[in-house]
Amino acid sequence: MLSIAILTITATLVLFLGFSKNRDLILPFSAAGVGVAALCLLTNQSLWNEWFMNMMNISGPSKAFSVLILGLSLCIIPFINEFRRRGTEEIADFSGLLIFSLIGGIMMVSYSDLMILFLGLEILSIAMYILAGADRKRLNSNEASLKYFILGAFASAILLFGIALFYACTASFRLDAEVLQNSTLLNLSFLIIFSGLAFKIALVPFHFWAPDVYQGTPTIFTATMATIVKVSAFGALFQFISLCNHHMTEWIYWLLSLIALTTIVFSNILALQQKSVKRMLAYSGISQAGFILIGFLNLSPEKSWSILYYLFAYSTASLVCFLVVHFVEEKSFNDDHSSFRGLYFNNPFLAIVMSIALISLGGGPLTAGFMAKLFVLNNAAIAGNIALVVFALIFAVLSLYYYFRLINQMFSHSNEIKSWSIEYPYAGILTVLSIGTIIAGILPNILVDLLK
Amino acid sequence: MNFEGYIHLILWPTLIGFLINGIFGSKLSRKMSGVIACIGPLTGLLATSMIYLTQPLLEAKTVIIYNWFTIGLGNPVNFSVYFDHLTVLMLFIITGVGSLIHIYSIGYMKDDPGFSRFFAYLNLFLFSMILLVTGSNLVLLFAGWEGVGLCSFLLIGFWFKNTEYNKAARKAFVMNRIGDLGFILGVFLLALKFNSIEIVKIQESFGEIAKNDPTIVLITLLLFLGVCGKSAQIPLFTWLPDAMAGPTPVSALIHAATMVTAGIYLVARMSILFNLAPFTLNIIMWTGVITAIVSASIALKQNDIKKVLAYSTVSQLGYMASALGVAAYTTAIFHVMTHAFFKALLFLAAGSVIHGLQGEQDIKNMGGLKSKMKVSQIVFLIGTLAIVGCPPFAGFFSKDEILASVYSWSFWGFVVLAFSSVFTAWYMFRLYFSTFHGNYRGTQHTWEHAHESPWIILFPLLVLAFLSIIGGFAGMPEILSHHHLVKEYLKFSMVDHTHTVSHLFEYSLWGITVVALLIIGILSYRKYSTIKKEDFEKEEDIISKILANKYYLDEIYSIIFSRPLKSLGSWFKNVFERNGIDIYVKAPGALLNKASLELKPLQSGNISWYMISILLGFLAFAILFIFKF
């Protein structure tokens, strides 16, 4: 709980810092705040742990989820500075909102009471609605923000309805309450809550918002959506399923595998023909979410590491992709496939880190993505879901087509060679993420032991 | 420092050297990248010596360095190494010869634009080789096996601007892939049958298995196919002579001293398994014997100095394989060791000659070089005497042991091997005399520029020459000494069959060897020390033509395999594929692309449609839920 308090204070102070003329302090301060919060989590500071009458509890897997969220945000915060280059000076607002969204994220992954889930989801979402429209002067950004807001509100309503139904059945918001008993209505409430969360995760058929919103949103915040929001939503789903595992019928798992399958099939097919790289990455994110969902099939707390590992692999790789897309967009003003042509000759560094990330997303060996897919599919195979594994593998191979098409594009000669430069801090973050991807791929057990 | 520390010192420096030279190579000075590359094998050699001196290793040790990942129902895949005497001996060969060749390469490659790339590959090769001999499970073994194949491909095609060289590299790779297919199938079968990937565990469960158990025979045959590919046995040996396209140090390191012995090592490591399959052993022996004679006879008529040595390598590998085939595993490893010394020596000396003549490799254009290159000539002579089996040089003891072992098992195999020994003597003396004696047959210009190589090249030659002289004493036969050092050292690692031959046989074998060598030496001296350039072309009778063209094996392969396959392939391509397969293969792709385009309008950007789809999706689930399908 201490970390949430720290984050809240940091975010508020950052908003005040926005008044001062000197804006150089804002980002270091934000990063420091987030860093301290992450340290508190890592060192098990147990101050105020019993807050909210035990309505939330950061321990075990939820701690890992929270640390992952904070770590990702640490990689994103420095990039907010890029807005100043474009002449937008309100970075204090962006940074503050981003930190507020982290609070929401942490609440979402550590709730045991559905009210906290709802609160966290709203805190996260409202911040993200605004950030989606960060580029106020661009119509696309406004459109994305509005779309995200309307659909998000719709999904929140569904979630709330599910929670209400849950309360009607059990007279409690607590998932671990003893009063639970199996009834059709209760199962229906699970279904509705799941649908609300599936919207945030962007699983088929609740995914329609994702490509549109991803494309319009300023790329740095697209990266936030693709990583932090997704990790938080998966954390919420994990918490939800692991806390009321024993009340779920077999049927729910059957439904999960069905959704995983449709998600993988549908998103990969749609990704094939995308011309915009951001949309392609949006679909790729949807398909990865399908893979992660496979990890939920025979869930037990000891197996949470495979989901976390996958989330780590996915979010590091996808973060790198979006950040590189950001730089390409800066230089060529769009995110078309064709603007990536010859990237290697313009800036070899960007092309190489992007290739590593794409290979990891595609599940190439020696990257984290390979091990992640291996672990998750291995789980499903042990559970006896061979057909699902086979289908998932077929579509994983299919996905290589669009990843490698982009890599191919980056390494082809283009007519004009421009020399693009990238500042060292940014390069440093990208390098760290790429090395993380490779190390986790070669020596997976380092991470797995941590997660266990 | 403890045992684990030495292991790290053996494993990692080469990998680090590869990474440094591979990533920052272009920014380093030549001296720096050469030194960095040499650190790897030298520390490896040092650490191996320390293990040899301080660790008795009476029992094999398995050290888990890192728990790699766990798969299935808790089968851990470890990054772990397996150390016994065989490992140590192989490490000595790999790091020892490897270090010398690294040092030599600094001199040999000093003007090459790809200097640091070359050293990066060499280091990666050594790392893979070390992984191959130390890996304790089949996954690591396979990683090393494939790694050396990859490096061999990269190094053969090192001068990649020459199309011929690239073809040679591709040929090596494809031939190796054929073998690897057998290898990988064998490995899968092993893992399946014994339900473990740890070599030790697999060996423990051999006890219950009957001899000539069909699965074991199949596994050993498949593994032997892999051995054929990597260790250049008939029918997969044709890649090795072509592999001489690579720089000479590569030929010495990979295609003579280490990589090609990987197959021999594999059989020796799995000796218990192979002992269970006498059927396979017989096949191995005869493959080895035939390989030995065929390649030795081809070498008789080759005029490229490196090609002759390449065929002699194939022939020597045939000897090793036949030793394996008679279950004389220690003998095979002993020959691996001596062969590593003298073959590396011969290749490097040949490289020194080539270096001195600005890249000339054809012996037609050599001759009389002894006045210009004294050191190279002497060491080459030592190498020649070692390979032909002249007492007391290294090759004598190991070859003698192989001949004796094969004799005790199969008379006709022995006869064929003896014949190929005669061939060996003939082509090696021919090579030596026509290179260093007589008159120079090349252009005046190269003669004037011909020079002895610098000391950095000569130093490794001298060390190897020394080893080629004394290396054989490590394994003296029974009639001379009761201490066969190699056998005693390896007795914990491998299970040999005993081979006893009468003392009379040994003595007569020696006598005949010495007499035959003398006769052949004198004959070839008279013929080749005065030979003129035209004489090389004169020998145009039918047999020499066949031999010069390598039994037309490439052509035969092309007629038997490539051409029918090609015409079959073109039929398939033009008729069957276009009308039959294409429709089905392209259909999914086209369908997916079409589906992708057709589904795109779903993403209309229209919010109300999105909301409806969410509701529809939810309703579909709810209906499924209510009706439970």
Short mmCIF file of N, CA and C in Angstrom, two decimals, chain A residues 147 150-151 154 158 184 187-188 191-192 195 199 205-208 211-212 251 254-255 258-259 266 269-270 272-274 279 283 371 374-375 378 382 398 442-446, chain B residues 66-74 589 591-597 599-600 602-607 609-618 621-622 624-626 628-629:
data_model
loop_
_atom_site.label_atom_id
_atom_site.label_comp_id
_atom_site.label_asym_id
_atom_site.label_seq_id
_atom_site.Cartn_x
_atom_site.Cartn_y
_atom_site.Cartn_z
N LYS A 147 -13.37 7.65 -29.09
CA LYS A 147 -13.79 6.25 -29.31
C LYS A 147 -13.47 5.40 -28.10
N ILE A 150 -15.93 6.26 -25.27
CA ILE A 150 -17.29 5.75 -25.39
C ILE A 150 -17.34 4.24 -25.20
N LEU A 151 -16.44 3.57 -25.92
CA LEU A 151 -16.45 2.10 -25.82
C LEU A 151 -16.02 1.65 -24.43
N PHE A 154 -18.78 1.96 -22.07
CA PHE A 154 -19.70 0.86 -22.34
C PHE A 154 -19.24 -0.42 -21.65
N ILE A 158 -20.74 -2.75 -18.52
CA ILE A 158 -20.95 -4.20 -18.52
C ILE A 158 -20.32 -4.82 -17.29
N THR A 184 -26.55 -20.76 -11.41
CA THR A 184 -26.47 -20.32 -12.80
C THR A 184 -26.24 -18.82 -12.86
N ASN A 187 -22.70 -17.93 -12.21
CA ASN A 187 -21.87 -18.18 -13.38
C ASN A 187 -22.08 -17.13 -14.46
N LEU A 188 -23.32 -16.69 -14.57
CA LEU A 188 -23.60 -15.64 -15.54
C LEU A 188 -22.86 -14.36 -15.16
N LEU A 191 -19.43 -14.56 -16.23
CA LEU A 191 -19.35 -14.36 -17.67
C LEU A 191 -19.35 -12.88 -18.01
N ILE A 192 -20.22 -12.14 -17.32
CA ILE A 192 -20.32 -10.71 -17.63
C ILE A 192 -19.05 -9.98 -17.19
N SER A 195 -16.42 -10.60 -19.61
CA SER A 195 -16.56 -9.83 -20.84
C SER A 195 -16.02 -8.42 -20.66
N PHE A 199 -12.68 -6.84 -22.70
CA PHE A 199 -12.63 -5.61 -23.48
C PHE A 199 -11.29 -4.91 -23.27
N PRO A 205 -14.43 -11.29 -29.37
CA PRO A 205 -14.89 -10.20 -30.23
C PRO A 205 -15.01 -8.85 -29.52
N PHE A 206 -14.22 -8.64 -28.48
CA PHE A 206 -14.29 -7.35 -27.78
C PHE A 206 -13.11 -6.45 -28.17
N HIS A 207 -12.52 -6.74 -29.30
CA HIS A 207 -11.24 -6.12 -29.62
C HIS A 207 -11.37 -4.94 -30.57
N PHE A 208 -12.57 -4.66 -31.06
CA PHE A 208 -12.66 -3.77 -32.21
C PHE A 208 -12.05 -2.39 -31.96
N PRO A 211 -7.43 -1.61 -32.74
CA PRO A 211 -6.66 -1.06 -33.87
C PRO A 211 -6.93 0.42 -34.09
N ASP A 212 -8.19 0.82 -34.02
CA ASP A 212 -8.52 2.22 -34.27
C ASP A 212 -7.87 3.13 -33.23
N TRP A 251 -17.07 -25.39 -17.73
CA TRP A 251 -17.55 -24.68 -18.90
C TRP A 251 -16.78 -23.40 -19.15
N TRP A 254 -13.69 -24.13 -20.93
CA TRP A 254 -13.99 -24.42 -22.33
C TRP A 254 -14.18 -23.12 -23.09
N LEU A 255 -14.89 -22.19 -22.46
CA LEU A 255 -15.11 -20.89 -23.09
C LEU A 255 -13.78 -20.17 -23.31
N LEU A 258 -12.03 -21.50 -26.22
CA LEU A 258 -12.72 -21.07 -27.44
C LEU A 258 -12.32 -19.64 -27.79
N ILE A 259 -12.35 -18.77 -26.76
CA ILE A 259 -12.00 -17.37 -27.02
C ILE A 259 -10.55 -17.24 -27.45
N PHE A 266 -8.50 -15.00 -35.63
CA PHE A 266 -9.04 -13.78 -36.20
C PHE A 266 -7.96 -12.70 -36.31
N ILE A 269 -5.22 -13.40 -38.95
CA ILE A 269 -5.68 -13.22 -40.33
C ILE A 269 -5.78 -11.74 -40.65
N LEU A 270 -6.31 -10.97 -39.72
CA LEU A 270 -6.47 -9.55 -40.02
C LEU A 270 -5.14 -8.81 -40.10
N LEU A 272 -2.51 -9.78 -41.42
CA LEU A 272 -1.77 -10.05 -42.67
C LEU A 272 -1.79 -8.85 -43.61
N GLN A 273 -2.91 -8.20 -43.72
CA GLN A 273 -3.06 -7.22 -44.78
C GLN A 273 -2.94 -5.78 -44.30
N GLN A 274 -2.41 -5.58 -43.11
CA GLN A 274 -2.36 -4.21 -42.61
C GLN A 274 -1.21 -3.43 -43.22
N ARG A 279 -1.30 -0.51 -36.63
CA ARG A 279 -2.45 -1.41 -36.65
C ARG A 279 -1.99 -2.86 -36.64
N TYR A 283 -3.00 -5.72 -33.89
CA TYR A 283 -3.49 -7.08 -34.11
C TYR A 283 -2.54 -8.10 -33.52
N MET A 371 10.56 -18.90 -25.57
CA MET A 371 10.36 -19.61 -24.32
C MET A 371 8.95 -19.39 -23.80
N LEU A 374 6.67 -21.52 -25.62
CA LEU A 374 6.94 -22.91 -25.23
C LEU A 374 6.26 -23.24 -23.90
N PHE A 375 6.45 -22.36 -22.92
CA PHE A 375 5.90 -22.63 -21.59
C PHE A 375 4.38 -22.70 -21.63
N ASN A 378 3.14 -25.65 -23.62
CA ASN A 378 3.45 -26.86 -22.86
C ASN A 378 2.39 -27.11 -21.79
N ILE A 382 -0.09 -30.31 -21.55
CA ILE A 382 -0.23 -31.17 -20.38
C ILE A 382 -1.69 -31.28 -19.97
N LEU A 398 2.02 -18.54 -38.99
CA LEU A 398 1.44 -17.55 -39.90
C LEU A 398 1.88 -16.15 -39.51
N ILE A 442 17.67 -16.76 -23.59
CA ILE A 442 18.75 -17.74 -23.51
C ILE A 442 18.77 -18.40 -22.13
N LEU A 443 18.59 -17.56 -21.11
CA LEU A 443 18.64 -18.10 -19.75
C LEU A 443 17.29 -17.90 -19.07
N PRO A 444 16.26 -18.59 -19.53
CA PRO A 444 14.92 -18.32 -19.04
C PRO A 444 14.77 -18.51 -17.53
N ASN A 445 15.58 -19.41 -16.98
CA ASN A 445 15.33 -19.74 -15.58
C ASN A 445 15.66 -18.62 -14.62
N ILE A 446 16.50 -17.67 -15.05
CA ILE A 446 16.78 -16.52 -14.20
C ILE A 446 15.47 -15.85 -13.85
N TYR B 66 23.89 -24.63 -15.04
CA TYR B 66 22.73 -23.77 -15.05
C TYR B 66 21.52 -24.60 -15.41
N ASN B 67 20.47 -24.42 -14.64
CA ASN B 67 19.24 -25.13 -14.94
C ASN B 67 18.52 -24.37 -16.04
N TRP B 68 18.56 -24.91 -17.25
CA TRP B 68 18.17 -24.12 -18.41
C TRP B 68 16.67 -23.86 -18.42
N PHE B 69 15.91 -24.89 -18.61
CA PHE B 69 14.46 -24.73 -18.48
C PHE B 69 13.85 -26.09 -18.23
N THR B 70 12.63 -26.08 -17.80
CA THR B 70 11.96 -27.32 -17.49
C THR B 70 10.78 -27.48 -18.43
N ILE B 71 10.64 -28.67 -18.94
CA ILE B 71 9.62 -28.85 -19.95
C ILE B 71 8.92 -30.17 -19.68
N GLY B 72 7.73 -30.30 -20.23
CA GLY B 72 6.98 -31.51 -20.00
C GLY B 72 6.60 -31.58 -18.55
N LEU B 73 6.51 -32.79 -18.02
CA LEU B 73 6.13 -32.92 -16.62
C LEU B 73 7.39 -32.91 -15.77
N GLY B 74 8.10 -31.80 -15.81
CA GLY B 74 9.24 -31.65 -14.92
C GLY B 74 10.51 -32.34 -15.38
N GLY B 589 -3.17 -19.97 -48.28
CA GLY B 589 -2.59 -18.64 -48.28
C GLY B 589 -3.53 -17.63 -48.92
N LEU B 591 -6.64 -17.97 -49.41
CA LEU B 591 -7.86 -17.87 -48.61
C LEU B 591 -7.65 -16.90 -47.44
N LEU B 592 -6.48 -17.06 -46.78
CA LEU B 592 -6.21 -16.21 -45.64
C LEU B 592 -6.11 -14.76 -46.06
N ASN B 593 -5.40 -14.55 -47.18
CA ASN B 593 -5.28 -13.18 -47.64
C ASN B 593 -6.64 -12.60 -47.98
N LYS B 594 -7.44 -13.45 -48.62
CA LYS B 594 -8.77 -12.98 -49.02
C LYS B 594 -9.61 -12.72 -47.78
N ALA B 595 -9.49 -13.67 -46.83
CA ALA B 595 -10.25 -13.49 -45.60
C ALA B 595 -9.84 -12.19 -44.93
N SER B 596 -8.51 -11.96 -44.98
CA SER B 596 -8.01 -10.74 -44.35
C SER B 596 -8.64 -9.51 -44.99
N LEU B 597 -8.70 -9.53 -46.32
CA LEU B 597 -9.30 -8.38 -47.01
C LEU B 597 -10.80 -8.30 -46.77
N LEU B 599 -12.43 -9.44 -44.24
CA LEU B 599 -12.80 -9.14 -42.86
C LEU B 599 -12.50 -7.69 -42.50
N LYS B 600 -11.68 -7.06 -43.33
CA LYS B 600 -11.28 -5.70 -43.01
C LYS B 600 -12.47 -4.76 -42.81
N LEU B 602 -15.11 -5.19 -41.47
CA LEU B 602 -15.66 -5.31 -40.12
C LEU B 602 -15.15 -4.17 -39.25
N GLN B 603 -13.88 -3.84 -39.51
CA GLN B 603 -13.25 -2.78 -38.75
C GLN B 603 -13.61 -1.45 -39.40
N SER B 604 -14.87 -1.09 -39.31
CA SER B 604 -15.34 0.04 -40.12
C SER B 604 -15.05 1.38 -39.48
N GLY B 605 -14.69 1.36 -38.20
CA GLY B 605 -14.51 2.64 -37.53
C GLY B 605 -15.81 3.16 -36.97
N ASN B 606 -16.89 2.42 -37.17
CA ASN B 606 -18.21 2.85 -36.72
C ASN B 606 -18.47 2.37 -35.30
N ILE B 607 -18.59 3.31 -34.37
CA ILE B 607 -18.66 2.91 -32.97
C ILE B 607 -19.88 2.08 -32.66
N TRP B 609 -21.39 -0.01 -34.45
CA TRP B 609 -21.14 -1.40 -34.84
C TRP B 609 -20.24 -2.10 -33.83
N TYR B 610 -19.24 -1.38 -33.34
CA TYR B 610 -18.36 -1.99 -32.35
C TYR B 610 -19.14 -2.40 -31.11
N MET B 611 -20.05 -1.48 -30.68
CA MET B 611 -20.82 -1.81 -29.48
C MET B 611 -21.71 -3.01 -29.73
N ILE B 612 -22.31 -2.99 -30.91
CA ILE B 612 -23.19 -4.12 -31.22
C ILE B 612 -22.40 -5.40 -31.22
N SER B 613 -21.17 -5.35 -31.76
CA SER B 613 -20.39 -6.58 -31.82
C SER B 613 -20.04 -7.06 -30.42
N ILE B 614 -19.76 -6.11 -29.52
CA ILE B 614 -19.49 -6.53 -28.14
C ILE B 614 -20.71 -7.23 -27.57
N LEU B 615 -21.87 -6.60 -27.81
CA LEU B 615 -23.09 -7.21 -27.28
C LEU B 615 -23.35 -8.56 -27.92
N LEU B 616 -23.15 -8.62 -29.24
CA LEU B 616 -23.40 -9.89 -29.93
C LEU B 616 -22.47 -10.97 -29.40
N GLY B 617 -21.21 -10.60 -29.23
CA GLY B 617 -20.26 -11.56 -28.71
C GLY B 617 -20.70 -12.05 -27.35
N PHE B 618 -21.06 -11.09 -26.50
CA PHE B 618 -21.50 -11.47 -25.17
C PHE B 618 -22.74 -12.35 -25.21
N PHE B 621 -21.91 -15.86 -26.13
CA PHE B 621 -21.42 -16.62 -24.98
C PHE B 621 -22.55 -17.01 -24.04
N ALA B 622 -23.43 -16.03 -23.82
CA ALA B 622 -24.52 -16.28 -22.87
C ALA B 622 -25.41 -17.40 -23.39
N LEU B 624 -24.56 -19.78 -25.50
CA LEU B 624 -23.79 -21.02 -25.36
C LEU B 624 -23.86 -21.51 -23.93
N PHE B 625 -23.75 -20.56 -23.02
CA PHE B 625 -23.74 -20.91 -21.61
C PHE B 625 -25.08 -21.50 -21.18
N ILE B 626 -26.16 -20.84 -21.60
CA ILE B 626 -27.46 -21.28 -21.15
C ILE B 626 -27.79 -22.67 -21.70
N LYS B 628 -25.52 -24.75 -22.77
CA LYS B 628 -24.32 -25.61 -22.65
C LYS B 628 -24.05 -26.31 -23.98
N PHE B 629 -23.66 -25.54 -24.89
CA PHE B 629 -23.43 -25.90 -26.30
C PHE B 629 -24.77 -25.88 -27.04
#
